[in-house]
Amino acid sequence: MLRRTGSDVGVIQEEAQTISAKRTFEGRDEIIKNSLANFTFENYEIAAYNSLLVLAEAGRFQDAERVLKQNLSEEEAMANWLKEKAERRHLAVCDVARSW
């Protein structure tokens, strides 16, 4: 149909690829936003556990200190894991952006 009307198929194919790349980038943008939100929340939890630890230490609640330190350690590990994953996602988006 395009050839019969004299349209250049190559130009239309290039435009379709550009639109597809932009949609892929927009979808990945949501992934990045979600990963940043998750990372932010983990750091909020870390701050909360640090605050609770100060109160537990001041009140000499040794049982609470043990549990809070364990939870803090788990949250820090999750934050580090999320950071590593986010770095890879950001690099992947940069690769997609360069392609168009």
CSV table of N, CA, C and O in Angstrom, one decimal, residues 38-92:
chain,number,residue,atom,x,y,z
A,38,ASN,N,11.7,2.5,46.1
A,38,ASN,CA,12.1,1.4,47.0
A,38,ASN,C,13.3,1.7,47.8
A,38,ASN,O,13.4,1.5,49.0
A,39,PHE,N,14.3,2.3,47.1
A,39,PHE,CA,15.6,2.6,47.8
A,39,PHE,C,15.4,3.7,48.9
A,39,PHE,O,15.9,3.7,50.0
A,40,THR,N,14.5,4.7,48.5
A,40,THR,CA,14.2,5.8,49.5
A,40,THR,C,13.5,5.2,50.7
A,40,THR,O,13.9,5.6,51.9
A,41,PHE,N,12.6,4.3,50.5
A,41,PHE,CA,11.8,3.7,51.6
A,41,PHE,C,12.8,2.9,52.5
A,41,PHE,O,12.7,3.0,53.8
A,42,GLU,N,13.7,2.1,51.9
A,42,GLU,CA,14.6,1.4,52.7
A,42,GLU,C,15.5,2.3,53.6
A,42,GLU,O,15.8,2.0,54.7
A,43,ASN,N,15.9,3.4,53.0
A,43,ASN,CA,16.7,4.4,53.8
A,43,ASN,C,15.9,5.0,54.9
A,43,ASN,O,16.4,5.4,55.9
A,44,TYR,N,14.6,5.2,54.6
A,44,TYR,CA,13.7,5.7,55.7
A,44,TYR,C,13.7,4.7,56.8
A,44,TYR,O,13.8,5.1,58.0
A,45,GLU,N,13.6,3.5,56.5
A,45,GLU,CA,13.5,2.4,57.6
A,45,GLU,C,14.8,2.4,58.3
A,45,GLU,O,14.8,2.2,59.5
A,46,ILE,N,15.9,2.5,57.6
A,46,ILE,CA,17.3,2.5,58.3
A,46,ILE,C,17.3,3.7,59.3
A,46,ILE,O,17.8,3.5,60.4
A,47,ALA,N,16.9,4.9,58.9
A,47,ALA,CA,16.8,6.0,59.8
A,47,ALA,C,15.9,5.8,61.0
A,47,ALA,O,16.3,6.1,62.1
A,48,ALA,N,14.8,5.1,60.7
A,48,ALA,CA,13.9,4.8,61.8
A,48,ALA,C,14.5,3.8,62.8
A,48,ALA,O,14.4,4.1,64.0
A,49,TYR,N,15.1,2.8,62.3
A,49,TYR,CA,15.8,1.8,63.2
A,49,TYR,C,16.9,2.5,64.0
A,49,TYR,O,17.1,2.2,65.2
A,50,ASN,N,17.7,3.4,63.4
A,50,ASN,CA,18.8,4.1,64.1
A,50,ASN,C,18.2,4.9,65.2
A,50,ASN,O,18.7,5.0,66.3
A,51,SER,N,17.1,5.6,64.9
A,51,SER,CA,16.4,6.4,66.0
A,51,SER,C,15.9,5.5,67.1
A,51,SER,O,16.1,5.9,68.3
A,52,LEU,N,15.3,4.4,66.8
A,52,LEU,CA,14.8,3.5,67.8
A,52,LEU,C,16.0,2.9,68.6
A,52,LEU,O,15.8,2.7,69.8
A,53,LEU,N,17.1,2.7,68.0
A,53,LEU,CA,18.3,2.1,68.7
A,53,LEU,C,18.8,3.2,69.7
A,53,LEU,O,19.2,2.8,70.8
A,54,VAL,N,18.8,4.4,69.4
A,54,VAL,CA,19.2,5.5,70.3
A,54,VAL,C,18.3,5.4,71.5
A,54,VAL,O,18.8,5.5,72.7
A,55,LEU,N,17.0,5.3,71.3
A,55,LEU,CA,16.0,5.3,72.4
A,55,LEU,C,16.2,4.0,73.3
A,55,LEU,O,16.2,4.1,74.5
A,56,ALA,N,16.4,2.9,72.6
A,56,ALA,CA,16.6,1.6,73.3
A,56,ALA,C,17.9,1.6,74.2
A,56,ALA,O,17.9,1.2,75.3
A,57,GLU,N,18.9,2.2,73.6
A,57,GLU,CA,20.2,2.3,74.3
A,57,GLU,C,20.1,3.2,75.5
A,57,GLU,O,20.5,2.9,76.6
A,58,ALA,N,19.4,4.4,75.3
A,58,ALA,CA,19.2,5.3,76.4
A,58,ALA,C,18.3,4.7,77.5
A,58,ALA,O,18.6,5.0,78.7
A,59,GLY,N,17.4,3.9,77.1
A,59,GLY,CA,16.5,3.3,78.1
A,59,GLY,C,16.9,2.0,78.6
A,59,GLY,O,16.3,1.4,79.5
A,60,ARG,N,18.1,1.6,78.1
A,60,ARG,CA,18.7,0.3,78.5
A,60,ARG,C,17.8,-0.9,78.3
A,60,ARG,O,17.6,-1.8,79.1
A,61,PHE,N,17.2,-0.9,77.1
A,61,PHE,CA,16.3,-2.0,76.7
A,61,PHE,C,17.2,-3.0,75.8
A,61,PHE,O,17.1,-2.9,74.6
A,62,GLN,N,18.0,-3.8,76.5
A,62,GLN,CA,18.9,-4.7,75.8
A,62,GLN,C,18.2,-5.6,74.8
A,62,GLN,O,18.7,-5.9,73.7
A,63,ASP,N,17.1,-6.2,75.2
A,63,ASP,CA,16.3,-7.1,74.3
A,63,ASP,C,15.9,-6.4,73.1
A,63,ASP,O,16.0,-7.0,72.0
A,64,ALA,N,15.4,-5.2,73.2
A,64,ALA,CA,15.0,-4.4,72.0
A,64,ALA,C,16.2,-4.1,71.1
A,64,ALA,O,16.1,-4.1,69.9
A,65,GLU,N,17.3,-3.7,71.8
A,65,GLU,CA,18.5,-3.4,71.0
A,65,GLU,C,19.0,-4.5,70.1
A,65,GLU,O,19.3,-4.3,68.9
A,66,ARG,N,18.9,-5.7,70.6
A,66,ARG,CA,19.4,-6.9,69.8
A,66,ARG,C,18.5,-7.0,68.6
A,66,ARG,O,19.0,-7.2,67.5
A,67,VAL,N,17.2,-7.0,68.8
A,67,VAL,CA,16.2,-7.1,67.7
A,67,VAL,C,16.4,-6.0,66.7
A,67,VAL,O,16.4,-6.2,65.5
A,68,LEU,N,16.5,-4.7,67.2
A,68,LEU,CA,16.6,-3.6,66.3
A,68,LEU,C,17.9,-3.6,65.5
A,68,LEU,O,17.9,-3.3,64.3
A,69,LYS,N,19.0,-4.1,66.1
A,69,LYS,CA,20.2,-4.2,65.4
A,69,LYS,C,20.1,-5.2,64.3
A,69,LYS,O,20.6,-5.0,63.2
A,70,GLN,N,19.4,-6.3,64.5
A,70,GLN,CA,19.2,-7.3,63.5
A,70,GLN,C,18.4,-6.8,62.4
A,70,GLN,O,18.7,-6.9,61.2
A,71,ASN,N,17.3,-6.1,62.7
A,71,ASN,CA,16.4,-5.5,61.7
A,71,ASN,C,17.2,-4.4,60.9
A,71,ASN,O,17.1,-4.3,59.7
A,72,LEU,N,18.0,-3.6,61.6
A,72,LEU,CA,18.8,-2.6,60.9
A,72,LEU,C,19.7,-3.2,59.9
A,72,LEU,O,19.9,-2.8,58.8
A,73,SER,N,20.4,-4.3,60.3
A,73,SER,CA,21.3,-5.0,59.4
A,73,SER,C,20.6,-5.5,58.2
A,73,SER,O,21.1,-5.4,57.1
A,74,GLU,N,19.4,-6.0,58.4
A,74,GLU,CA,18.6,-6.6,57.2
A,74,GLU,C,18.2,-5.4,56.3
A,74,GLU,O,18.3,-5.6,55.0
A,75,GLU,N,17.8,-4.3,56.8
A,75,GLU,CA,17.4,-3.2,56.0
A,75,GLU,C,18.6,-2.6,55.2
A,75,GLU,O,18.5,-2.2,54.1
A,76,GLU,N,19.8,-2.5,55.9
A,76,GLU,CA,21.0,-2.0,55.2
A,76,GLU,C,21.4,-3.0,54.1
A,76,GLU,O,21.8,-2.5,53.0
A,77,ALA,N,21.3,-4.3,54.3
A,77,ALA,CA,21.6,-5.2,53.2
A,77,ALA,C,20.6,-5.1,52.1
A,77,ALA,O,21.0,-5.1,50.9
A,78,MET,N,19.3,-4.8,52.3
A,78,MET,CA,18.3,-4.6,51.3
A,78,MET,C,18.6,-3.3,50.5
A,78,MET,O,18.5,-3.3,49.3
A,79,ALA,N,19.0,-2.3,51.2
A,79,ALA,CA,19.3,-1.0,50.6
A,79,ALA,C,20.5,-1.2,49.7
A,79,ALA,O,20.5,-0.6,48.5
A,80,ASN,N,21.5,-1.9,50.1
A,80,ASN,CA,22.7,-2.1,49.2
A,80,ASN,C,22.3,-2.9,48.0
A,80,ASN,O,22.8,-2.7,46.9
A,81,TRP,N,21.5,-4.0,48.2
A,81,TRP,CA,21.0,-4.8,47.1
A,81,TRP,C,20.2,-3.9,46.1
A,81,TRP,O,20.4,-4.0,44.9
A,82,LEU,N,19.3,-3.1,46.6
A,82,LEU,CA,18.5,-2.2,45.7
A,82,LEU,C,19.4,-1.3,45.0
A,82,LEU,O,19.2,-1.0,43.8
A,83,LYS,N,20.4,-0.7,45.6
A,83,LYS,CA,21.4,0.2,45.0
A,83,LYS,C,22.1,-0.5,43.8
A,83,LYS,O,22.2,0.1,42.7
A,84,GLU,N,22.6,-1.7,44.0
A,84,GLU,CA,23.2,-2.4,42.9
A,84,GLU,C,22.3,-2.6,41.8
A,84,GLU,O,22.7,-2.4,40.6
A,85,LYS,N,21.1,-3.0,42.0
A,85,LYS,CA,20.1,-3.3,41.0
A,85,LYS,C,19.7,-2.0,40.3
A,85,LYS,O,19.6,-2.0,39.0
A,86,ALA,N,19.6,-0.9,41.0
A,86,ALA,CA,19.2,0.4,40.4
A,86,ALA,C,20.3,0.9,39.5
A,86,ALA,O,20.1,1.4,38.4
A,87,GLU,N,21.6,0.7,39.9
A,87,GLU,CA,22.7,1.1,39.0
A,87,GLU,C,22.6,0.4,37.7
A,87,GLU,O,22.8,1.0,36.6
A,88,ARG,N,22.3,-0.9,37.7
A,88,ARG,CA,22.2,-1.7,36.4
A,88,ARG,C,21.1,-1.2,35.6
A,88,ARG,O,21.2,-1.1,34.4
A,89,ARG,N,20.0,-0.9,36.2
A,89,ARG,CA,18.8,-0.4,35.5
A,89,ARG,C,19.1,0.9,34.9
A,89,ARG,O,18.7,1.2,33.7
A,90,HIS,N,19.7,1.8,35.6
A,90,HIS,CA,20.0,3.1,35.0
A,90,HIS,C,20.9,3.0,33.8
A,90,HIS,O,20.7,3.7,32.8
A,91,LEU,N,21.9,2.1,33.9
A,91,LEU,CA,22.8,1.9,32.7
A,91,LEU,C,22.0,1.4,31.5
A,91,LEU,O,22.3,1.7,30.4
A,92,ALA,N,21.1,0.5,31.8
A,92,ALA,CA,20.3,-0.1,30.7
A,92,ALA,C,19.5,1.0,30.0
A,92,ALA,O,19.4,1.0,28.8
